[in-house]
C-alpha positions in Angstrom: 3.4 30.2 -26.2 6.3 27.8 -26.7 6.3 25.2 -29.5 6.2 22.4 -26.9 3.1 23.9 -25.3 1.5 24.4 -28.6 2.0 20.7 -29.5 0.2 19.6 -26.3 -2.7 21.9 -26.7 -3.5 21.5 -30.4 -3.5 17.9 -31.6 -5.8 17.0 -34.5 -7.6 13.7 -34.8 -5.5 12.8 -37.8 -2.3 13.5 -35.8 -3.7 11.2 -33.0 -4.4 8.5 -35.6 -0.8 8.8 -36.9 0.6 8.8 -33.3 -1.5 5.7 -32.4 -0.4 3.8 -35.5 3.3 4.7 -35.0 3.2 3.7 -31.3 1.4 0.5 -32.2 3.9 -0.5 -34.9 6.8 0.3 -32.5 5.2 -1.9 -29.9 4.5 -4.6 -32.5 8.2 -4.6 -33.5 9.0 -5.8 -30.0 6.2 -8.5 -30.2 6.1 -9.5 -33.9 4.7 -13.0 -33.4 1.7 -11.8 -31.3 0.4 -8.6 -32.9 -1.0 -8.1 -36.4 -0.1 -5.1 -38.5 -2.1 -1.9 -37.7 -4.4 -2.5 -40.7 -5.3 -6.0 -39.5 -5.8 -5.0 -35.8 -9.3 -5.0 -34.6 -11.1 -1.6 -34.4 -11.3 -2.3 -30.6 -7.5 -2.4 -30.4 -7.0 0.6 -32.7 -9.5 2.6 -30.6 -7.5 1.7 -27.4 -4.3 3.0 -29.0 -6.0 6.2 -30.2 -7.3 6.8 -26.7 -3.9 6.3 -25.2 -2.2 8.6 -27.7 -4.9 11.2 -27.3 -4.2 11.2 -23.5 -0.5 11.3 -24.0 -0.6 14.0 -26.6 -2.9 16.1 -24.6 -5.8 16.2 -27.0 -7.9 19.2 -25.9 -10.7 18.9 -28.4 -13.2 18.4 -25.6 -13.4 20.5 -22.5 -13.8 18.9 -19.1 -17.5 19.7 -19.1 -17.9 17.9 -22.5 -16.0 14.8 -21.3 -18.2 11.9 -20.5 -18.8 11.3 -16.8 -17.0 8.4 -15.0 -19.3 5.4 -15.4 -19.2 2.5 -13.1 -18.0 -0.9 -14.4 -20.1 -3.9 -13.6 -18.2 -7.2 -13.6 -18.8 -10.8 -12.5 -16.2 -13.3 -11.5 -17.8 -16.7 -10.7 -20.7 -16.0 -8.4 -19.2 -12.7 -7.3 -20.6 -9.5 -8.8 -18.9 -6.1 -8.3 -19.5 -2.6 -9.3 -16.3 -0.6 -9.8 -16.0 3.2 -9.7 -12.2 3.6 -9.8 -9.0 1.9 -10.9 -9.0 -1.7 -9.7 -6.2 -4.2 -9.4 -7.1 -7.8 -10.0 -5.2 -10.7 -8.5 -4.6 -12.8 -5.4 -3.8 -9.7 -3.5 -5.6 -7.0 -5.6 -8.5 -4.8 -5.0 -10.6 -7.4 -6.7 -9.3 -10.5 -5.0 -9.5 -13.8 -6.9 -8.7 -17.2 -5.3 -6.8 -18.7 -8.3 -3.3 -20.2 -8.0 -2.6 -19.3 -11.6 -3.2 -15.6 -11.0 -0.3 -13.3 -10.0 -0.6 -11.3 -6.8 -1.2 -8.1 -8.9 -2.2 -9.6 -12.2 -4.2 -7.0 -14.1 -5.6 -3.6 -13.8 -9.0 -2.1 -14.8 -8.9 1.6 -15.2 -11.1 4.4 -16.6 -10.0 7.3 -18.8 -12.4 9.8 -20.3 -15.4 7.7 -19.3 -14.1 4.5 -21.0 -12.9 1.4 -19.1 -9.7 -0.4 -20.0 -7.9 -3.6 -18.9 -4.2 -4.1 -18.9 -1.8 -6.8 -17.8 0.6 -6.0 -15.0 3.4 -8.2 -16.3 1.8 -11.3 -14.9 3.4 -14.7 -15.3 0.5 -16.3 -17.2 -0.8 -13.2 -19.0 -4.2 -11.6 -19.2 -6.6 -12.6 -21.9 -9.5 -10.7 -23.4 -12.0 -12.6 -25.4 -9.5 -15.5 -26.0 -6.6 -13.2 -27.0 -3.6 -12.5 -24.9 -3.2 -8.8 -24.4 0.1 -6.9 -24.5 -1.3 -3.3 -24.2 -4.3 -1.7 -22.6 -7.6 -2.7 -24.2 -10.9 -0.9 -24.3 -13.7 -2.9 -22.6 -17.3 -3.3 -23.7 -20.3 -5.2 -22.4 -19.9 -8.9 -22.8 -16.1 -9.0 -22.8 -14.5 -11.9 -21.1 -11.3 -11.2 -19.2 -9.3 -14.3 -18.2 -6.9 -13.9 -15.2 -5.3 -17.3 -14.4 -8.2 -19.7 -14.7 -10.8 -17.2 -13.6 -13.0 -15.6 -16.2 -14.4 -12.1 -15.4 -17.3 -11.0 -17.5 -18.0 -7.4 -18.2 -21.7 -6.9 -17.5 -21.7 -3.2 -18.4 -19.0 -0.7 -19.3 
């Protein structure tokens, strides 16, 4: 087995933690005014970075049969409720269409990885906000989260 393959098959949780912290700090150097240091980041943010690094590093600590099943995501935007089962683009022309002149055509994306749902901004003009904070990287979603796209607030009913 080559060294490169070994790396992608055997990544410990402490290595994932170090990778997540290093990636976060590199990203933060590009956005110093908007992101706190790793130690001050919310557990929610750190978990999102760990999940992303685990996926990139090929963390094989769980087999496919042990991985959580894909769960649906229940959201509400205004009086519109939706149940999502797969990656969804939010925007004026997205999979989840919102009629909001302050939203970009393809503003944000909701996606699932390892049974967990995330939101990320798609380089929109006005940004995507989660619970009052502008996001600059994918964020893990939980029940009760408020995603703001333009002037539209999308509430996570279950994640």
